[in-house]
mmCIF file of C-alpha atoms in Angstrom:
data_model
loop_
_atom_site.group_PDB
_atom_site.id
_atom_site.type_symbol
_atom_site.label_atom_id
_atom_site.label_comp_id
_atom_site.label_asym_id
_atom_site.label_seq_id
_atom_site.Cartn_x
_atom_site.Cartn_y
_atom_site.Cartn_z
ATOM 1 C CA MET C 1 56.793 34.152 -19.041
ATOM 2 C CA SER C 2 56.452 36.488 -15.966
ATOM 3 C CA ASP C 3 56.287 39.707 -17.707
ATOM 4 C CA PRO C 4 53.163 41.553 -16.841
ATOM 5 C CA LEU C 5 50.680 41.645 -19.856
ATOM 6 C CA SER C 6 50.361 44.930 -21.741
ATOM 7 C CA GLU C 7 47.199 46.863 -22.440
ATOM 8 C CA GLU C 8 46.600 45.414 -25.829
ATOM 9 C CA GLU C 9 47.497 42.078 -24.513
ATOM 10 C CA LEU C 10 44.566 41.936 -21.722
ATOM 11 C CA ARG C 11 42.295 43.446 -24.543
ATOM 12 C CA ALA C 12 43.014 40.559 -26.620
ATOM 13 C CA LEU C 13 42.537 38.039 -23.951
ATOM 14 C CA ASP C 14 39.425 39.775 -22.442
ATOM 15 C CA SER C 15 37.803 39.747 -26.320
ATOM 16 C CA PHE C 16 38.659 36.111 -26.466
ATOM 17 C CA LEU C 17 37.192 35.395 -23.415
ATOM 18 C CA LEU C 18 33.991 37.158 -24.398
ATOM 19 C CA CYS C 19 33.454 36.296 -27.797
ATOM 20 C CA GLU C 20 35.045 33.008 -28.471
ATOM 21 C CA VAL C 21 34.151 30.839 -25.835
ATOM 22 C CA ASP C 22 31.062 29.623 -26.077
ATOM 23 C CA ALA C 23 29.634 28.590 -22.587
ATOM 24 C CA ASP C 24 27.661 30.887 -20.050
ATOM 25 C CA GLU C 25 30.123 29.897 -17.094
ATOM 26 C CA ALA C 26 32.860 30.978 -18.966
ATOM 27 C CA MET C 27 35.110 33.762 -17.014
ATOM 28 C CA THR C 28 35.618 37.334 -17.853
ATOM 29 C CA ILE C 29 38.816 39.138 -17.577
ATOM 30 C CA ASP C 30 38.069 40.653 -14.229
ATOM 31 C CA MET C 31 36.474 37.446 -13.104
ATOM 32 C CA LEU C 32 39.692 35.430 -14.591
ATOM 33 C CA ASP C 33 42.236 38.168 -12.313
ATOM 34 C CA GLY C 34 40.101 37.158 -9.152
ATOM 35 C CA TYR C 35 40.576 33.862 -9.759
ATOM 36 C CA LEU C 36 44.033 33.664 -10.684
ATOM 37 C CA HIS C 37 44.824 35.858 -7.273
ATOM 38 C CA ALA C 38 43.041 33.358 -5.203
ATOM 39 C CA ILE C 39 45.389 30.643 -6.665
ATOM 40 C CA ALA C 40 48.453 32.575 -6.406
ATOM 41 C CA ILE C 41 48.070 33.795 -2.680
ATOM 42 C CA GLY C 42 46.235 30.513 -1.445
ATOM 43 C CA PRO C 43 47.603 27.775 1.039
ATOM 44 C CA THR C 44 47.784 24.844 -1.747
ATOM 45 C CA THR C 45 49.661 24.935 -4.963
ATOM 46 C CA LEU C 46 47.518 24.115 -7.891
ATOM 47 C CA HIS C 47 48.659 23.317 -11.105
ATOM 48 C CA PRO C 48 47.469 24.739 -14.376
ATOM 49 C CA GLN C 49 45.929 21.485 -15.316
ATOM 50 C CA GLN C 50 43.889 21.876 -11.974
ATOM 51 C CA TRP C 51 42.600 25.229 -12.654
ATOM 52 C CA LEU C 52 42.368 26.164 -16.444
ATOM 53 C CA PRO C 53 38.949 23.933 -17.065
ATOM 54 C CA GLY C 54 37.572 26.443 -14.126
ATOM 55 C CA VAL C 55 38.477 29.629 -16.835
ATOM 56 C CA TRP C 56 36.249 28.104 -19.739
ATOM 57 C CA GLY C 57 33.220 26.911 -17.809
ATOM 58 C CA GLY C 58 30.973 24.233 -19.066
ATOM 59 C CA SER C 59 32.406 21.079 -19.574
ATOM 60 C CA GLY C 60 36.053 22.481 -18.662
ATOM 61 C CA ALA C 61 37.163 21.785 -22.216
ATOM 62 C CA MET C 62 39.171 24.393 -23.935
ATOM 63 C CA PRO C 63 37.132 26.068 -26.965
ATOM 64 C CA PRO C 64 38.101 25.110 -30.166
ATOM 65 C CA MET C 65 41.026 27.207 -31.957
ATOM 66 C CA ALA C 66 41.953 27.636 -35.633
ATOM 67 C CA SER C 67 45.555 26.625 -34.877
ATOM 68 C CA LEU C 68 47.836 25.349 -32.581
ATOM 69 C CA ALA C 69 49.657 28.745 -32.691
ATOM 70 C CA ASP C 70 46.265 30.385 -31.603
ATOM 71 C CA MET C 71 45.900 28.057 -28.681
ATOM 72 C CA ASN C 72 49.258 28.487 -27.753
ATOM 73 C CA ARG C 73 48.913 32.584 -27.726
ATOM 74 C CA ILE C 74 45.831 31.960 -25.462
ATOM 75 C CA LEU C 75 47.463 29.835 -22.954
ATOM 76 C CA GLY C 76 50.520 31.949 -22.893
ATOM 77 C CA LEU C 77 48.403 34.997 -22.391
ATOM 78 C CA ILE C 78 46.896 33.301 -19.341
ATOM 79 C CA LEU C 79 49.946 32.121 -17.850
ATOM 80 C CA ARG C 80 52.050 34.873 -18.410
ATOM 81 C CA HIS C 81 49.260 36.950 -16.438
ATOM 82 C CA PHE C 82 49.654 34.563 -13.525
ATOM 83 C CA ASN C 83 53.296 34.405 -13.199
ATOM 84 C CA GLY C 84 52.814 38.423 -13.287
ATOM 85 C CA ILE C 85 50.489 38.263 -10.504
ATOM 86 C CA VAL C 86 52.846 36.120 -8.375
ATOM 87 C CA ASP C 87 56.041 38.579 -9.191
ATOM 88 C CA GLY C 88 54.048 41.107 -8.046
ATOM 89 C CA LEU C 89 52.841 39.756 -4.884
ATOM 90 C CA GLN C 90 56.547 38.191 -4.214
ATOM 91 C CA ALA C 91 58.294 41.557 -4.632
ATOM 92 C CA GLU C 92 60.209 43.359 -1.691
ATOM 93 C CA SER C 93 57.474 45.757 -1.367
ATOM 94 C CA PRO C 94 54.508 43.687 -2.806
ATOM 95 C CA ASP C 95 52.084 44.884 -5.650
ATOM 96 C CA PHE C 96 48.476 44.443 -6.147
ATOM 97 C CA TYR C 97 47.063 45.538 -9.241
ATOM 98 C CA PRO C 98 43.727 43.991 -9.933
ATOM 99 C CA VAL C 99 41.695 43.942 -13.138
ATOM 100 C CA TRP C 100 38.178 44.903 -12.783
ATOM 101 C CA MET C 101 35.528 46.922 -13.862
ATOM 102 C CA THR C 102 34.086 50.460 -13.274
ATOM 103 C CA SER C 103 30.765 51.660 -14.022
ATOM 104 C CA ARG C 104 29.236 55.290 -14.344
ATOM 105 C CA TYR C 105 26.386 56.246 -11.890
ATOM 106 C CA ARG C 106 24.958 59.895 -11.912
ATOM 107 C CA GLY C 107 27.901 61.261 -13.853
ATOM 108 C CA ARG C 108 30.856 59.726 -11.563
ATOM 109 C CA ASP C 109 32.695 56.441 -12.253
ATOM 110 C CA TYR C 110 32.841 53.556 -10.005
ATOM 111 C CA ASP C 111 34.916 50.396 -9.347
ATOM 112 C CA GLU C 112 32.736 47.356 -10.060
ATOM 113 C CA ALA C 113 34.833 44.658 -8.517
ATOM 114 C CA GLU C 114 31.923 42.295 -7.940
ATOM 115 C CA GLY C 115 33.169 39.943 -10.799
ATOM 116 C CA TRP C 116 36.747 40.146 -9.729
ATOM 117 C CA ALA C 117 35.411 38.897 -6.229
ATOM 118 C CA TYR C 118 33.041 36.166 -7.900
ATOM 119 C CA GLY C 119 36.336 34.911 -9.545
ATOM 120 C CA PHE C 120 38.302 34.936 -6.646
ATOM 121 C CA ILE C 121 35.935 32.946 -4.385
ATOM 122 C CA ALA C 122 35.857 30.293 -7.190
ATOM 123 C CA GLY C 123 39.723 30.209 -7.101
ATOM 124 C CA MET C 124 39.416 29.623 -3.196
ATOM 125 C CA LYS C 125 36.561 26.305 -3.961
ATOM 126 C CA LEU C 126 39.451 24.941 -5.927
ATOM 127 C CA CYS C 127 40.794 24.088 -2.137
ATOM 128 C CA TRP C 128 38.468 25.207 0.015
ATOM 129 C CA LYS C 129 38.843 22.942 3.093
ATOM 130 C CA ASP C 130 42.526 24.200 3.120
ATOM 131 C CA TRP C 131 41.336 27.843 3.268
ATOM 132 C CA GLN C 132 39.382 26.874 6.040
ATOM 133 C CA LEU C 133 42.184 27.145 8.726
ATOM 134 C CA LEU C 134 42.137 30.821 7.901
ATOM 135 C CA LEU C 135 38.387 31.431 7.342
ATOM 136 C CA ASP C 136 37.950 30.037 11.040
ATOM 137 C CA THR C 137 39.813 33.060 12.767
ATOM 138 C CA PRO C 138 38.315 36.233 13.148
ATOM 139 C CA GLN C 139 41.184 38.095 11.361
ATOM 140 C CA GLY C 140 40.427 35.669 8.261
ATOM 141 C CA GLN C 141 36.954 36.556 8.296
ATOM 142 C CA ALA C 142 37.614 40.077 8.436
ATOM 143 C CA TRP C 143 40.065 39.880 5.547
ATOM 144 C CA PHE C 144 37.640 38.116 3.655
ATOM 145 C CA ARG C 145 34.408 40.010 4.285
ATOM 146 C CA PRO C 146 34.695 42.663 1.621
ATOM 147 C CA ILE C 147 35.165 40.246 -0.949
ATOM 148 C CA THR C 148 32.265 37.657 -0.078
ATOM 149 C CA LEU C 149 30.256 40.843 0.363
ATOM 150 C CA LEU C 150 30.771 41.614 -3.395
ATOM 151 C CA GLY C 151 31.342 38.298 -4.692
ATOM 152 C CA GLY C 152 29.242 35.902 -2.211
ATOM 153 C CA GLU C 153 25.708 34.607 -2.837
ATOM 154 C CA ASP C 154 22.623 34.664 -0.334
ATOM 155 C CA LEU C 155 23.333 37.675 1.415
ATOM 156 C CA ALA C 156 21.870 38.789 4.310
ATOM 157 C CA ALA C 157 19.403 41.590 4.320
ATOM 158 C CA ASP C 158 21.922 43.871 5.977
ATOM 159 C CA GLU C 159 24.767 42.921 4.038
ATOM 160 C CA GLN C 160 22.423 43.734 0.494
ATOM 161 C CA GLU C 161 22.063 46.936 2.275
ATOM 162 C CA LEU C 162 25.881 47.684 1.845
ATOM 163 C CA VAL C 163 26.435 47.015 -1.222
ATOM 164 C CA LYS C 164 23.150 48.478 -2.749
ATOM 165 C CA THR C 165 24.595 51.377 -4.880
ATOM 166 C CA PRO C 166 27.658 51.743 -6.565
ATOM 167 C CA ALA C 167 29.320 53.975 -4.425
ATOM 168 C CA ARG C 168 28.882 51.775 -1.445
ATOM 169 C CA ARG C 169 30.466 48.585 -3.784
ATOM 170 C CA ALA C 170 33.214 50.962 -4.464
ATOM 171 C CA ARG C 171 34.062 51.579 -0.838
ATOM 172 C CA ILE C 172 34.065 47.985 -0.347
ATOM 173 C CA ALA C 173 36.154 47.320 -3.213
ATOM 174 C CA LEU C 174 38.702 49.810 -1.538
ATOM 175 C CA GLN C 175 39.154 47.187 1.132
ATOM 176 C CA ILE C 176 40.394 44.769 -1.033
ATOM 177 C CA PRO C 177 44.170 45.417 -1.391
ATOM 178 C CA GLU C 178 44.909 45.246 1.724
ATOM 179 C CA SER C 179 42.950 42.034 2.560
ATOM 180 C CA ILE C 180 44.783 40.260 -0.239
ATOM 181 C CA LEU C 181 48.140 41.305 0.808
ATOM 182 C CA ALA C 182 47.342 40.233 4.218
ATOM 183 C CA MET C 183 46.027 36.590 3.424
ATOM 184 C CA HIS C 184 49.224 36.250 0.736
ATOM 185 C CA ALA C 185 51.270 37.183 4.121
ATOM 186 C CA TYR C 186 49.341 34.839 5.867
ATOM 187 C CA TRP C 187 49.939 31.743 4.033
ATOM 188 C CA MET C 188 53.298 32.441 2.430
ATOM 189 C CA PRO C 189 55.142 30.678 5.635
ATOM 190 C CA MET C 190 52.948 27.522 4.528
ATOM 191 C CA ARG C 191 53.823 28.017 0.966
ATOM 192 C CA ILE C 192 57.573 28.073 1.510
ATOM 193 C CA ALA C 193 57.435 25.186 3.758
ATOM 194 C CA ILE C 194 55.582 22.756 1.475
ATOM 195 C CA HIS C 195 57.863 24.028 -1.642
ATOM 196 C CA GLU C 196 61.232 23.258 0.335
ATOM 197 C CA ARG C 197 59.754 19.849 1.594
ATOM 198 C CA ALA C 198 58.990 18.974 -2.020
ATOM 199 C CA MET C 199 62.739 19.941 -3.229
ATOM 200 C CA ALA C 200 64.330 18.309 -0.684
ATOM 201 C CA THR C 201 62.460 15.196 -1.633
ATOM 202 C CA THR C 202 62.986 15.598 -5.468
ATOM 203 C CA LEU C 203 66.616 16.230 -4.642
ATOM 204 C CA GLN C 204 67.516 13.713 -2.588
ATOM 205 C CA ARG C 205 70.104 11.274 -4.057
ATOM 206 C CA ARG C 206 69.301 7.719 -4.131
ATOM 207 C CA VAL C 207 72.073 5.613 -2.122
ATOM 208 C CA GLY C 208 73.180 2.876 -4.397
ATOM 209 C CA ARG C 209 73.019 -0.769 -3.179
ATOM 210 C CA ASN C 210 76.683 -1.025 -2.699
ATOM 211 C CA GLU C 211 77.894 2.300 -1.206
ATOM 212 C CA PRO C 212 78.512 3.078 2.283
ATOM 213 C CA CYS C 213 75.033 3.260 4.388
ATOM 214 C CA PRO C 214 74.300 6.600 5.479
ATOM 215 C CA CYS C 215 73.586 5.798 8.864
ATOM 216 C CA LYS C 216 77.696 5.361 8.999
ATOM 217 C CA SER C 217 77.592 1.970 9.969
ATOM 218 C CA GLY C 218 80.618 1.206 8.081
ATOM 219 C CA LYS C 219 78.350 -1.355 6.215
ATOM 220 C CA LYS C 220 77.179 -1.411 2.516
ATOM 221 C CA PHE C 221 73.745 0.179 2.248
ATOM 222 C CA LYS C 222 72.219 -3.354 0.991
ATOM 223 C CA LYS C 223 73.712 -5.121 4.185
ATOM 224 C CA CYS C 224 72.485 -2.640 6.458
ATOM 225 C CA CYS C 225 69.517 -0.305 6.068
ATOM 226 C CA GLY C 226 68.814 -1.295 2.480
ATOM 227 C CA LEU C 227 67.925 -4.838 3.795
ATOM 228 C CA PRO C 228 64.224 -5.579 2.827
ATOM 229 C CA ALA C 229 63.446 -5.695 6.717
ATOM 230 C CA GLN C 230 65.147 -2.813 7.938
ATOM 231 C CA LEU C 231 64.408 -0.573 4.430
ATOM 232 C CA HIS C 232 63.653 3.225 6.085
#
């Protein structure tokens, strides 16, 4: 489930999002990639049922499929793409390979990362309050700036000037990889701590009522810390 998608699989997913999802707010492949990167690096672990509705837009319902096999194939591609992003970022030498568009302007091709940045911000909005800890710092604002310039709304006049041409937007897009890796590193200790705490809670063994109390009193649990008035 973590093998990166092949070019053919990316095209198939792109085609499905463009042609089969009947909602104006549905994501394109570049928006989806930005969206999944925000979910992968952010401060809060979100489950697919929390973020999948945002992919489809509109009511958030998955579009009708010809068969269960088709549904599983599309969901499998999306989840594999997400897992591939996570694996790349958690590698010994973290990788960042965004999926975004290119445009041709005056005979030259330029990276067009607006859709990607818009999707990234949409992913942040799923837990915006949690992101605020970073966004309230000067460093966090600097990391976020290229993303908000390309994907934000209601830019000031001076900001609109910075993104006026494809060449200017492409130069800003070049700043995004460093920002993503920095934000990933910033949130990683928190994500690890939350994961370890969850694992500890899950793996904690229940003490039987007739077993020795863990507090080492020598009494049975039900006669010691397991008493209703003392349970802790």
